[in-house]
């Protein structure tokens, strides 16, 4: 009898712990506009362009105060040189690994990000040219931002997305290897909707 009661109590405890753990995880979608440009020593002639980003996330509560939020985001970045009507568009699948500090829905976020280049085009006037071969496939960067997001329901946020790595590949001119110091820089405003929690 004691063994049966102990087993039932153990199962009830494990079930409760599993339910509590599940309630600390929510899945969600997000989307919004981006305002991006290039920064760095050789990025002096560039101006910002609008784009968009959209994707999915999982918010994993570690404590009442801290959460871990991995994401998969399709993100348009790039810049323009207005005096020659040139626009560069770089499209990435970004994978941010964010840490949230939560205060009753209000959050502050920061963390590293890996971007995988899926397309790169230069548009000069009305002519568009594929330039993916000239850009690095991987873009290592970071994010920092703030917003409001519950475990379920709508939310809003704004973040800055900066790059550590140069977007262009190095090239050899004669006996000299040239590496332009040009990195991604983007502000992203987004709406979210969380499911679960």
Short mmCIF file of N, CA and C in Angstrom, two decimals:
data_model
loop_
_atom_site.label_atom_id
_atom_site.label_comp_id
_atom_site.label_asym_id
_atom_site.label_seq_id
_atom_site.Cartn_x
_atom_site.Cartn_y
_atom_site.Cartn_z
N UNK A 1 0.82 -1.20 0.00
CA UNK A 1 0.00 0.00 0.00
C UNK A 1 0.86 1.26 0.00
N UNK A 2 1.90 1.24 0.88
CA UNK A 2 2.79 2.39 0.94
C UNK A 2 3.51 2.60 -0.39
N UNK A 3 3.92 1.48 -1.02
CA UNK A 3 4.60 1.58 -2.33
C UNK A 3 3.67 2.18 -3.37
N UNK A 4 2.41 1.78 -3.36
CA UNK A 4 1.43 2.31 -4.32
C UNK A 4 1.23 3.80 -4.10
N UNK A 5 1.06 4.22 -2.85
CA UNK A 5 0.89 5.65 -2.55
C UNK A 5 2.14 6.44 -2.94
N UNK A 6 3.31 5.89 -2.65
CA UNK A 6 4.56 6.55 -3.01
C UNK A 6 4.67 6.69 -4.53
N UNK A 7 4.33 5.62 -5.26
CA UNK A 7 4.39 5.65 -6.72
C UNK A 7 3.43 6.68 -7.29
N UNK A 8 2.19 6.73 -6.74
CA UNK A 8 1.20 7.71 -7.20
C UNK A 8 1.66 9.13 -6.89
N UNK A 9 2.22 9.34 -5.72
CA UNK A 9 2.72 10.67 -5.36
C UNK A 9 3.88 11.08 -6.27
N UNK A 10 4.76 10.14 -6.56
CA UNK A 10 5.88 10.40 -7.46
C UNK A 10 5.39 10.76 -8.87
N UNK A 11 4.43 10.00 -9.38
CA UNK A 11 3.88 10.28 -10.71
C UNK A 11 3.18 11.63 -10.74
N UNK A 12 2.44 11.96 -9.69
CA UNK A 12 1.76 13.26 -9.62
C UNK A 12 2.78 14.39 -9.60
N UNK A 13 3.85 14.20 -8.85
CA UNK A 13 4.91 15.22 -8.80
C UNK A 13 5.59 15.41 -10.13
N UNK A 14 5.91 14.31 -10.80
CA UNK A 14 6.56 14.39 -12.12
C UNK A 14 5.64 15.04 -13.15
N UNK A 15 4.35 14.70 -13.09
CA UNK A 15 3.38 15.30 -14.02
C UNK A 15 3.28 16.80 -13.78
N UNK A 16 3.22 17.19 -12.50
CA UNK A 16 3.16 18.62 -12.18
C UNK A 16 4.40 19.35 -12.63
N UNK A 17 5.57 18.73 -12.44
CA UNK A 17 6.82 19.36 -12.87
C UNK A 17 6.87 19.49 -14.38
N UNK A 18 6.40 18.47 -15.07
CA UNK A 18 6.37 18.53 -16.54
C UNK A 18 5.44 19.64 -17.02
N UNK A 19 4.26 19.75 -16.35
CA UNK A 19 3.32 20.81 -16.73
C UNK A 19 3.93 22.19 -16.47
N UNK A 20 4.59 22.33 -15.33
CA UNK A 20 5.22 23.62 -14.99
C UNK A 20 6.31 23.96 -16.00
N UNK A 21 7.11 22.95 -16.37
CA UNK A 21 8.18 23.18 -17.34
C UNK A 21 7.60 23.57 -18.69
N UNK A 22 6.52 22.89 -19.11
CA UNK A 22 5.88 23.18 -20.39
C UNK A 22 5.33 24.61 -20.39
N UNK A 23 4.80 25.06 -19.24
CA UNK A 23 4.22 26.40 -19.17
C UNK A 23 5.27 27.49 -19.28
N UNK A 24 6.53 27.14 -19.11
CA UNK A 24 7.61 28.13 -19.24
C UNK A 24 8.11 28.26 -20.67
N UNK A 25 7.52 27.51 -21.60
CA UNK A 25 7.94 27.57 -23.00
C UNK A 25 6.77 28.04 -23.85
N UNK A 26 7.04 29.04 -24.69
CA UNK A 26 6.02 29.47 -25.65
C UNK A 26 6.68 29.61 -27.02
N UNK A 27 5.89 29.32 -28.04
CA UNK A 27 6.33 29.47 -29.43
C UNK A 27 5.63 30.69 -30.01
N UNK A 28 6.26 31.32 -31.01
CA UNK A 28 5.64 32.51 -31.56
C UNK A 28 6.12 32.85 -32.95
N UNK A 29 5.43 33.82 -33.53
CA UNK A 29 5.78 34.36 -34.84
C UNK A 29 6.05 35.84 -34.67
N UNK A 30 6.84 36.38 -35.61
CA UNK A 30 7.15 37.81 -35.55
C UNK A 30 7.40 38.34 -36.95
N UNK A 31 7.16 39.63 -37.14
CA UNK A 31 7.40 40.26 -38.44
C UNK A 31 7.41 41.77 -38.26
N UNK A 32 8.09 42.45 -39.19
CA UNK A 32 8.10 43.90 -39.14
C UNK A 32 9.08 44.50 -40.12
N UNK A 33 9.16 45.83 -40.15
CA UNK A 33 10.08 46.52 -41.06
C UNK A 33 11.50 46.58 -40.50
N UNK A 34 12.45 46.72 -41.41
CA UNK A 34 13.87 46.92 -41.06
C UNK A 34 14.35 48.20 -41.72
N UNK A 35 15.31 48.84 -41.08
CA UNK A 35 15.94 50.04 -41.63
C UNK A 35 17.44 49.80 -41.53
N UNK A 36 18.07 49.42 -42.65
CA UNK A 36 19.45 48.93 -42.60
C UNK A 36 20.39 49.77 -43.45
N UNK A 37 21.67 49.65 -43.13
CA UNK A 37 22.72 50.30 -43.90
C UNK A 37 24.02 49.52 -43.69
N UNK A 38 25.11 50.04 -44.22
CA UNK A 38 26.43 49.49 -43.99
C UNK A 38 27.23 50.45 -43.14
N UNK A 39 28.06 49.91 -42.27
CA UNK A 39 28.98 50.72 -41.46
C UNK A 39 30.39 50.19 -41.66
N UNK A 40 31.38 51.00 -41.34
CA UNK A 40 32.77 50.61 -41.49
C UNK A 40 33.55 51.67 -42.26
N UNK A 41 34.87 51.48 -42.31
CA UNK A 41 35.75 52.48 -42.91
C UNK A 41 35.45 52.75 -44.38
N UNK A 42 35.05 51.74 -45.13
CA UNK A 42 34.77 51.91 -46.56
C UNK A 42 33.26 52.06 -46.85
N UNK A 43 32.46 52.37 -45.85
CA UNK A 43 31.01 52.47 -46.04
C UNK A 43 30.53 53.92 -46.00
N UNK A 44 31.38 54.84 -46.36
CA UNK A 44 31.06 56.26 -46.17
C UNK A 44 30.01 56.78 -47.14
N UNK A 45 29.84 56.20 -48.31
CA UNK A 45 28.89 56.72 -49.30
C UNK A 45 27.51 56.09 -49.22
N UNK A 46 27.30 55.15 -48.30
CA UNK A 46 26.05 54.42 -48.24
C UNK A 46 25.01 55.14 -47.37
N UNK A 47 23.75 54.96 -47.75
CA UNK A 47 22.63 55.43 -46.96
C UNK A 47 21.70 54.25 -46.66
N UNK A 48 20.78 54.45 -45.73
CA UNK A 48 19.91 53.37 -45.28
C UNK A 48 18.77 53.08 -46.26
N UNK A 49 18.30 51.83 -46.22
CA UNK A 49 17.15 51.40 -47.02
C UNK A 49 16.18 50.65 -46.11
N UNK A 50 14.90 50.65 -46.51
CA UNK A 50 13.89 49.89 -45.79
C UNK A 50 13.81 48.47 -46.34
N UNK A 51 13.51 47.53 -45.49
CA UNK A 51 13.26 46.15 -45.86
C UNK A 51 12.28 45.56 -44.87
N UNK A 52 12.26 44.24 -44.76
CA UNK A 52 11.39 43.59 -43.79
C UNK A 52 12.08 42.35 -43.23
N UNK A 53 11.54 41.85 -42.15
CA UNK A 53 12.00 40.60 -41.57
C UNK A 53 10.80 39.87 -40.99
N UNK A 54 10.88 38.54 -40.96
CA UNK A 54 9.78 37.73 -40.43
C UNK A 54 10.33 36.37 -40.05
N UNK A 55 9.72 35.76 -39.02
CA UNK A 55 10.19 34.44 -38.63
C UNK A 55 9.47 33.89 -37.42
N UNK A 56 10.11 32.94 -36.76
CA UNK A 56 9.54 32.23 -35.62
C UNK A 56 10.53 32.24 -34.45
N UNK A 57 9.99 32.02 -33.25
CA UNK A 57 10.85 31.99 -32.07
C UNK A 57 10.29 31.03 -31.05
N UNK A 58 11.15 30.64 -30.11
CA UNK A 58 10.74 29.88 -28.93
C UNK A 58 11.26 30.64 -27.71
N UNK A 59 10.37 30.98 -26.79
CA UNK A 59 10.77 31.67 -25.57
C UNK A 59 10.76 30.66 -24.43
N UNK A 60 11.93 30.42 -23.85
CA UNK A 60 12.11 29.39 -22.83
C UNK A 60 12.44 30.07 -21.50
N UNK A 61 11.47 30.05 -20.60
CA UNK A 61 11.68 30.67 -19.29
C UNK A 61 12.66 29.88 -18.45
N UNK A 62 13.73 30.54 -18.02
CA UNK A 62 14.72 29.89 -17.16
C UNK A 62 14.39 30.14 -15.69
N UNK A 63 13.97 31.39 -15.38
CA UNK A 63 13.47 31.78 -14.07
C UNK A 63 12.35 32.79 -14.33
N UNK A 64 11.81 33.36 -13.26
CA UNK A 64 10.81 34.42 -13.45
C UNK A 64 11.41 35.65 -14.12
N UNK A 65 12.72 35.83 -13.98
CA UNK A 65 13.39 37.03 -14.49
C UNK A 65 14.08 36.81 -15.82
N UNK A 66 14.59 35.61 -16.08
CA UNK A 66 15.41 35.35 -17.25
C UNK A 66 14.77 34.34 -18.19
N UNK A 67 14.98 34.56 -19.50
CA UNK A 67 14.50 33.62 -20.52
C UNK A 67 15.53 33.54 -21.64
N UNK A 68 15.53 32.41 -22.32
CA UNK A 68 16.37 32.19 -23.50
C UNK A 68 15.45 32.13 -24.70
N UNK A 69 15.79 32.88 -25.77
CA UNK A 69 14.91 32.92 -26.94
C UNK A 69 15.70 32.73 -28.23
N UNK A 70 15.75 31.50 -28.75
CA UNK A 70 16.32 31.28 -30.09
C UNK A 70 15.27 31.62 -31.15
N UNK A 71 15.74 32.10 -32.31
CA UNK A 71 14.85 32.51 -33.39
C UNK A 71 15.39 32.04 -34.74
N UNK A 72 14.51 31.96 -35.71
CA UNK A 72 14.90 31.79 -37.12
C UNK A 72 14.16 32.88 -37.89
N UNK A 73 14.91 33.80 -38.48
CA UNK A 73 14.34 35.00 -39.09
C UNK A 73 14.84 35.17 -40.52
N UNK A 74 13.93 35.38 -41.46
CA UNK A 74 14.31 35.83 -42.80
C UNK A 74 14.43 37.35 -42.73
N UNK A 75 15.58 37.88 -43.13
CA UNK A 75 15.86 39.30 -42.91
C UNK A 75 16.48 39.95 -44.14
N UNK A 76 15.86 41.05 -44.60
CA UNK A 76 16.41 41.85 -45.69
C UNK A 76 17.31 42.93 -45.09
N UNK A 77 18.53 43.01 -45.62
CA UNK A 77 19.46 44.06 -45.21
C UNK A 77 20.03 44.69 -46.47
N UNK A 78 20.89 45.67 -46.30
CA UNK A 78 21.51 46.31 -47.45
C UNK A 78 21.65 47.81 -47.26
N UNK A 79 21.90 48.49 -48.36
CA UNK A 79 22.12 49.95 -48.33
C UNK A 79 22.03 50.48 -49.75
N UNK A 80 22.09 51.80 -49.88
CA UNK A 80 22.06 52.41 -51.20
C UNK A 80 23.08 53.53 -51.31
N UNK A 81 23.50 53.77 -52.57
CA UNK A 81 24.35 54.91 -52.89
C UNK A 81 23.49 55.81 -53.79
N UNK A 82 22.87 56.85 -53.24
CA UNK A 82 21.84 57.58 -53.98
C UNK A 82 22.35 58.35 -55.20
N UNK A 83 23.58 58.85 -55.16
CA UNK A 83 24.03 59.68 -56.28
C UNK A 83 24.26 58.88 -57.57
N UNK A 84 24.35 57.53 -57.46
CA UNK A 84 24.45 56.72 -58.69
C UNK A 84 23.28 55.74 -58.80
N UNK A 85 22.26 55.91 -57.95
CA UNK A 85 21.04 55.10 -57.98
C UNK A 85 21.35 53.60 -57.87
N UNK A 86 22.25 53.26 -56.92
CA UNK A 86 22.64 51.87 -56.70
C UNK A 86 22.10 51.41 -55.35
N UNK A 87 21.38 50.29 -55.36
CA UNK A 87 20.86 49.69 -54.13
C UNK A 87 21.37 48.26 -54.02
N UNK A 88 21.97 47.94 -52.88
CA UNK A 88 22.44 46.58 -52.59
C UNK A 88 21.47 45.94 -51.61
N UNK A 89 20.95 44.77 -51.98
CA UNK A 89 20.04 44.00 -51.11
C UNK A 89 20.69 42.68 -50.74
N UNK A 90 20.85 42.46 -49.44
CA UNK A 90 21.38 41.20 -48.93
C UNK A 90 20.27 40.53 -48.12
N UNK A 91 19.92 39.31 -48.50
CA UNK A 91 18.87 38.56 -47.81
C UNK A 91 19.49 37.41 -47.01
N UNK A 92 19.17 37.38 -45.73
CA UNK A 92 19.75 36.40 -44.82
C UNK A 92 18.67 35.55 -44.15
N UNK A 93 19.06 34.35 -43.75
CA UNK A 93 18.36 33.61 -42.71
C UNK A 93 19.18 33.81 -41.45
N UNK A 94 18.65 34.61 -40.53
CA UNK A 94 19.35 34.93 -39.29
C UNK A 94 18.92 33.97 -38.18
N UNK A 95 19.89 33.60 -37.35
CA UNK A 95 19.62 32.72 -36.21
C UNK A 95 20.14 33.41 -34.95
N UNK A 96 19.30 34.26 -34.32
CA UNK A 96 19.69 34.90 -33.06
C UNK A 96 19.53 33.94 -31.89
N UNK A 97 20.42 34.05 -30.92
CA UNK A 97 20.35 33.30 -29.66
C UNK A 97 20.33 34.34 -28.55
N UNK A 98 19.12 34.69 -28.13
CA UNK A 98 18.93 35.85 -27.26
C UNK A 98 18.66 35.47 -25.82
N UNK A 99 19.08 36.33 -24.91
CA UNK A 99 18.76 36.21 -23.51
C UNK A 99 17.88 37.40 -23.13
N UNK A 100 16.74 37.10 -22.52
CA UNK A 100 15.78 38.12 -22.11
C UNK A 100 15.86 38.34 -20.61
N UNK A 101 15.77 39.60 -20.22
CA UNK A 101 15.52 39.96 -18.83
C UNK A 101 14.10 40.48 -18.79
N UNK A 102 13.22 39.80 -18.04
CA UNK A 102 11.79 40.08 -18.05
C UNK A 102 11.36 40.85 -16.80
N UNK A 103 10.42 41.77 -16.99
CA UNK A 103 9.82 42.49 -15.87
C UNK A 103 8.33 42.63 -16.14
N UNK A 104 7.59 41.55 -15.87
CA UNK A 104 6.13 41.54 -16.04
C UNK A 104 5.71 41.90 -17.47
N UNK A 105 6.33 41.26 -18.45
CA UNK A 105 6.01 41.51 -19.86
C UNK A 105 7.02 42.39 -20.56
N UNK A 106 7.51 43.42 -19.88
CA UNK A 106 8.57 44.26 -20.44
C UNK A 106 9.86 43.45 -20.45
N UNK A 107 10.60 43.49 -21.57
CA UNK A 107 11.84 42.73 -21.63
C UNK A 107 12.96 43.54 -22.26
N UNK A 108 14.16 43.19 -21.88
CA UNK A 108 15.39 43.67 -22.50
C UNK A 108 16.09 42.44 -23.05
N UNK A 109 16.63 42.53 -24.26
CA UNK A 109 17.23 41.36 -24.90
C UNK A 109 18.60 41.69 -25.46
N UNK A 110 19.45 40.68 -25.49
CA UNK A 110 20.77 40.80 -26.10
C UNK A 110 21.31 39.41 -26.36
N UNK A 111 22.19 39.31 -27.37
CA UNK A 111 22.80 38.03 -27.66
C UNK A 111 23.47 38.01 -29.01
N UNK A 112 24.13 36.89 -29.33
CA UNK A 112 24.82 36.74 -30.62
C UNK A 112 23.86 36.30 -31.71
N UNK A 113 24.32 36.43 -32.94
CA UNK A 113 23.52 36.03 -34.09
C UNK A 113 24.41 35.51 -35.21
N UNK A 114 23.94 34.47 -35.88
CA UNK A 114 24.57 33.96 -37.08
C UNK A 114 23.62 34.22 -38.25
N UNK A 115 24.13 34.86 -39.31
CA UNK A 115 23.34 35.09 -40.52
C UNK A 115 23.89 34.25 -41.66
N UNK A 116 22.99 33.63 -42.41
CA UNK A 116 23.37 32.82 -43.57
C UNK A 116 22.82 33.52 -44.81
N UNK A 117 23.71 33.96 -45.69
CA UNK A 117 23.31 34.70 -46.88
C UNK A 117 22.61 33.78 -47.87
N UNK A 118 21.40 34.15 -48.30
CA UNK A 118 20.66 33.34 -49.27
C UNK A 118 20.54 34.04 -50.63
N UNK A 119 20.70 35.37 -50.66
CA UNK A 119 20.63 36.10 -51.93
C UNK A 119 21.30 37.45 -51.76
N UNK A 120 21.92 37.94 -52.83
CA UNK A 120 22.55 39.26 -52.84
C UNK A 120 22.42 39.86 -54.23
N UNK A 121 21.81 41.03 -54.32
CA UNK A 121 21.62 41.67 -55.61
C UNK A 121 21.95 43.14 -55.54
N UNK A 122 22.56 43.63 -56.60
CA UNK A 122 22.77 45.06 -56.81
C UNK A 122 21.78 45.53 -57.87
N UNK A 123 21.10 46.63 -57.58
CA UNK A 123 20.18 47.19 -58.55
C UNK A 123 20.67 48.58 -58.92
N UNK A 124 21.06 48.75 -60.18
CA UNK A 124 21.53 50.03 -60.69
C UNK A 124 20.46 50.54 -61.65
N UNK A 125 19.75 51.57 -61.21
CA UNK A 125 18.61 52.03 -61.99
C UNK A 125 17.54 50.95 -62.01
N UNK A 126 17.21 50.46 -63.20
CA UNK A 126 16.21 49.39 -63.32
C UNK A 126 16.84 48.03 -63.59
N UNK A 127 18.18 47.95 -63.60
CA UNK A 127 18.89 46.71 -63.90
C UNK A 127 19.34 46.05 -62.60
N UNK A 128 18.96 44.77 -62.42
CA UNK A 128 19.32 44.02 -61.22
C UNK A 128 20.32 42.93 -61.58
N UNK A 129 21.39 42.80 -60.76
CA UNK A 129 22.46 41.85 -61.02
C UNK A 129 22.70 40.99 -59.78
N UNK A 130 22.80 39.68 -59.96
CA UNK A 130 23.11 38.76 -58.87
C UNK A 130 24.57 38.93 -58.46
N UNK A 131 24.81 39.24 -57.17
CA UNK A 131 26.17 39.49 -56.69
C UNK A 131 26.53 38.60 -55.50
N UNK A 132 25.82 37.50 -55.33
CA UNK A 132 26.04 36.65 -54.16
C UNK A 132 27.48 36.14 -54.07
N UNK A 133 28.11 35.88 -55.20
CA UNK A 133 29.47 35.35 -55.21
C UNK A 133 30.49 36.30 -54.61
N UNK A 134 30.14 37.59 -54.50
CA UNK A 134 31.08 38.59 -53.99
C UNK A 134 30.94 38.83 -52.48
N UNK A 135 29.95 38.16 -51.86
CA UNK A 135 29.69 38.40 -50.44
C UNK A 135 29.93 37.14 -49.62
N UNK A 136 30.33 37.33 -48.37
CA UNK A 136 30.56 36.21 -47.45
C UNK A 136 29.24 35.51 -47.13
N UNK A 137 29.28 34.19 -47.09
CA UNK A 137 28.08 33.40 -46.83
C UNK A 137 27.61 33.54 -45.38
N UNK A 138 28.55 33.66 -44.44
CA UNK A 138 28.20 33.76 -43.02
C UNK A 138 28.45 35.16 -42.50
N UNK A 139 27.53 35.62 -41.67
CA UNK A 139 27.64 36.94 -41.06
C UNK A 139 27.44 36.78 -39.55
N UNK A 140 28.50 37.00 -38.79
CA UNK A 140 28.42 36.91 -37.33
C UNK A 140 28.13 38.30 -36.77
N UNK A 141 27.16 38.36 -35.86
CA UNK A 141 26.78 39.66 -35.33
C UNK A 141 26.20 39.56 -33.94
N UNK A 142 25.47 40.60 -33.57
CA UNK A 142 24.88 40.70 -32.24
C UNK A 142 23.58 41.48 -32.32
N UNK A 143 22.76 41.32 -31.29
CA UNK A 143 21.48 42.02 -31.17
C UNK A 143 21.34 42.60 -29.78
N UNK A 144 20.63 43.72 -29.70
CA UNK A 144 20.23 44.29 -28.42
C UNK A 144 18.93 45.04 -28.64
N UNK A 145 17.99 44.89 -27.70
CA UNK A 145 16.73 45.58 -27.88
C UNK A 145 15.85 45.50 -26.66
N UNK A 146 14.61 45.95 -26.83
CA UNK A 146 13.64 45.92 -25.75
C UNK A 146 12.24 45.83 -26.35
N UNK A 147 11.27 45.50 -25.49
CA UNK A 147 9.90 45.38 -25.97
C UNK A 147 8.98 44.89 -24.89
N UNK A 148 7.80 44.47 -25.34
CA UNK A 148 6.79 43.94 -24.43
C UNK A 148 6.26 42.65 -25.04
N UNK A 149 6.34 41.55 -24.27
CA UNK A 149 5.92 40.25 -24.79
C UNK A 149 5.52 39.35 -23.63
N UNK A 150 4.32 38.78 -23.71
CA UNK A 150 3.84 37.82 -22.73
C UNK A 150 4.05 36.41 -23.26
N UNK A 151 3.81 35.42 -22.40
CA UNK A 151 3.94 34.03 -22.82
C UNK A 151 2.88 33.64 -23.84
N UNK A 152 1.76 34.37 -23.87
CA UNK A 152 0.76 34.17 -24.91
C UNK A 152 0.14 35.51 -25.26
N UNK A 153 -0.19 35.66 -26.55
CA UNK A 153 -0.79 36.90 -27.01
C UNK A 153 0.18 37.78 -27.78
N UNK A 154 -0.26 39.00 -28.11
CA UNK A 154 0.54 39.90 -28.95
C UNK A 154 1.67 40.57 -28.17
N UNK A 155 2.67 41.02 -28.91
CA UNK A 155 3.78 41.76 -28.32
C UNK A 155 4.39 42.69 -29.35
N UNK A 156 5.33 43.52 -28.90
CA UNK A 156 5.99 44.49 -29.78
C UNK A 156 7.42 44.65 -29.30
N UNK A 157 8.34 44.95 -30.22
CA UNK A 157 9.73 45.15 -29.83
C UNK A 157 10.50 45.94 -30.86
N UNK A 158 11.64 46.44 -30.43
CA UNK A 158 12.57 47.12 -31.32
C UNK A 158 13.97 46.68 -30.94
N UNK A 159 14.82 46.46 -31.95
CA UNK A 159 16.17 46.00 -31.67
C UNK A 159 17.16 46.58 -32.67
N UNK A 160 18.42 46.59 -32.23
CA UNK A 160 19.52 46.93 -33.13
C UNK A 160 20.27 45.66 -33.45
N UNK A 161 20.61 45.49 -34.72
CA UNK A 161 21.28 44.29 -35.23
C UNK A 161 22.58 44.74 -35.89
N UNK A 162 23.72 44.41 -35.30
CA UNK A 162 25.01 44.82 -35.84
C UNK A 162 25.87 43.64 -36.24
N UNK A 163 26.77 43.85 -37.19
CA UNK A 163 27.63 42.80 -37.68
C UNK A 163 29.06 42.93 -37.17
N UNK A 164 29.68 41.80 -36.86
CA UNK A 164 31.10 41.76 -36.51
C UNK A 164 31.96 41.52 -37.75
N UNK A 165 31.42 40.77 -38.72
CA UNK A 165 32.21 40.37 -39.89
C UNK A 165 31.90 41.26 -41.08
N UNK A 166 32.86 41.39 -41.97
CA UNK A 166 32.68 42.17 -43.19
C UNK A 166 31.77 41.41 -44.15
N UNK A 167 30.90 42.15 -44.84
CA UNK A 167 29.95 41.48 -45.73
C UNK A 167 30.60 41.06 -47.05
N UNK A 168 31.58 41.82 -47.51
CA UNK A 168 32.23 41.50 -48.79
C UNK A 168 33.39 40.53 -48.59
N UNK A 169 33.58 39.64 -49.57
CA UNK A 169 34.75 38.77 -49.57
C UNK A 169 35.99 39.59 -49.90
N UNK A 170 37.14 39.12 -49.42
CA UNK A 170 38.39 39.76 -49.81
C UNK A 170 38.67 39.45 -51.28
N UNK A 171 39.41 40.33 -51.94
CA UNK A 171 39.76 40.11 -53.35
C UNK A 171 41.22 40.47 -53.56
N UNK A 172 41.82 39.84 -54.56
CA UNK A 172 43.23 40.07 -54.86
C UNK A 172 43.35 40.97 -56.08
N UNK A 173 44.09 42.06 -55.89
CA UNK A 173 44.37 43.00 -56.98
C UNK A 173 45.88 43.00 -57.17
N UNK A 174 46.35 42.36 -58.26
CA UNK A 174 47.80 42.18 -58.45
C UNK A 174 48.33 41.25 -57.37
N UNK A 175 49.28 41.75 -56.58
CA UNK A 175 49.84 40.97 -55.47
C UNK A 175 49.26 41.38 -54.12
N UNK A 176 48.23 42.23 -54.16
CA UNK A 176 47.67 42.77 -52.92
C UNK A 176 46.27 42.20 -52.67
N UNK A 177 46.03 41.76 -51.43
CA UNK A 177 44.70 41.31 -51.04
C UNK A 177 43.97 42.47 -50.37
N UNK A 178 42.79 42.78 -50.90
CA UNK A 178 42.00 43.91 -50.40
C UNK A 178 40.79 43.37 -49.66
N UNK A 179 40.59 43.86 -48.43
CA UNK A 179 39.41 43.51 -47.64
C UNK A 179 38.73 44.81 -47.20
N UNK A 180 37.58 45.11 -47.79
CA UNK A 180 36.84 46.31 -47.40
C UNK A 180 36.20 46.10 -46.03
N UNK A 181 36.30 47.13 -45.20
CA UNK A 181 35.69 47.12 -43.88
C UNK A 181 34.26 47.66 -44.02
N UNK A 182 33.32 46.75 -44.36
CA UNK A 182 31.90 47.09 -44.53
C UNK A 182 31.10 46.02 -43.81
N UNK A 183 30.28 46.46 -42.83
CA UNK A 183 29.51 45.52 -42.02
C UNK A 183 28.03 45.90 -42.02
N UNK A 184 27.19 44.92 -41.71
CA UNK A 184 25.75 45.17 -41.63
C UNK A 184 25.38 45.96 -40.38
N UNK A 185 24.36 46.78 -40.53
CA UNK A 185 23.79 47.54 -39.42
C UNK A 185 22.31 47.71 -39.69
N UNK A 186 21.45 47.31 -38.74
CA UNK A 186 20.00 47.38 -39.00
C UNK A 186 19.22 47.63 -37.71
N UNK A 187 18.21 48.47 -37.83
CA UNK A 187 17.20 48.63 -36.78
C UNK A 187 15.96 47.86 -37.22
N UNK A 188 15.37 47.11 -36.31
CA UNK A 188 14.21 46.29 -36.64
C UNK A 188 13.09 46.55 -35.63
N UNK A 189 11.93 46.91 -36.16
CA UNK A 189 10.72 47.07 -35.37
C UNK A 189 9.82 45.88 -35.69
N UNK A 190 9.22 45.24 -34.69
CA UNK A 190 8.47 44.03 -34.99
C UNK A 190 7.28 43.85 -34.06
N UNK A 191 6.29 43.13 -34.57
CA UNK A 191 5.15 42.66 -33.78
C UNK A 191 5.30 41.15 -33.61
N UNK A 192 4.88 40.65 -32.46
CA UNK A 192 4.96 39.22 -32.20
C UNK A 192 3.59 38.69 -31.78
N UNK A 193 3.44 37.39 -31.91
CA UNK A 193 2.29 36.72 -31.29
C UNK A 193 2.81 35.39 -30.73
N UNK A 194 2.59 35.21 -29.43
CA UNK A 194 3.07 34.01 -28.73
C UNK A 194 1.93 33.03 -28.50
N UNK A 195 2.25 31.75 -28.62
CA UNK A 195 1.30 30.68 -28.39
C UNK A 195 1.80 29.82 -27.24
N UNK A 196 0.96 29.58 -26.25
CA UNK A 196 1.33 28.69 -25.16
C UNK A 196 1.80 29.45 -23.96
N UNK A 197 2.49 28.77 -23.10
CA UNK A 197 3.00 29.39 -21.90
C UNK A 197 2.07 29.21 -20.72
#
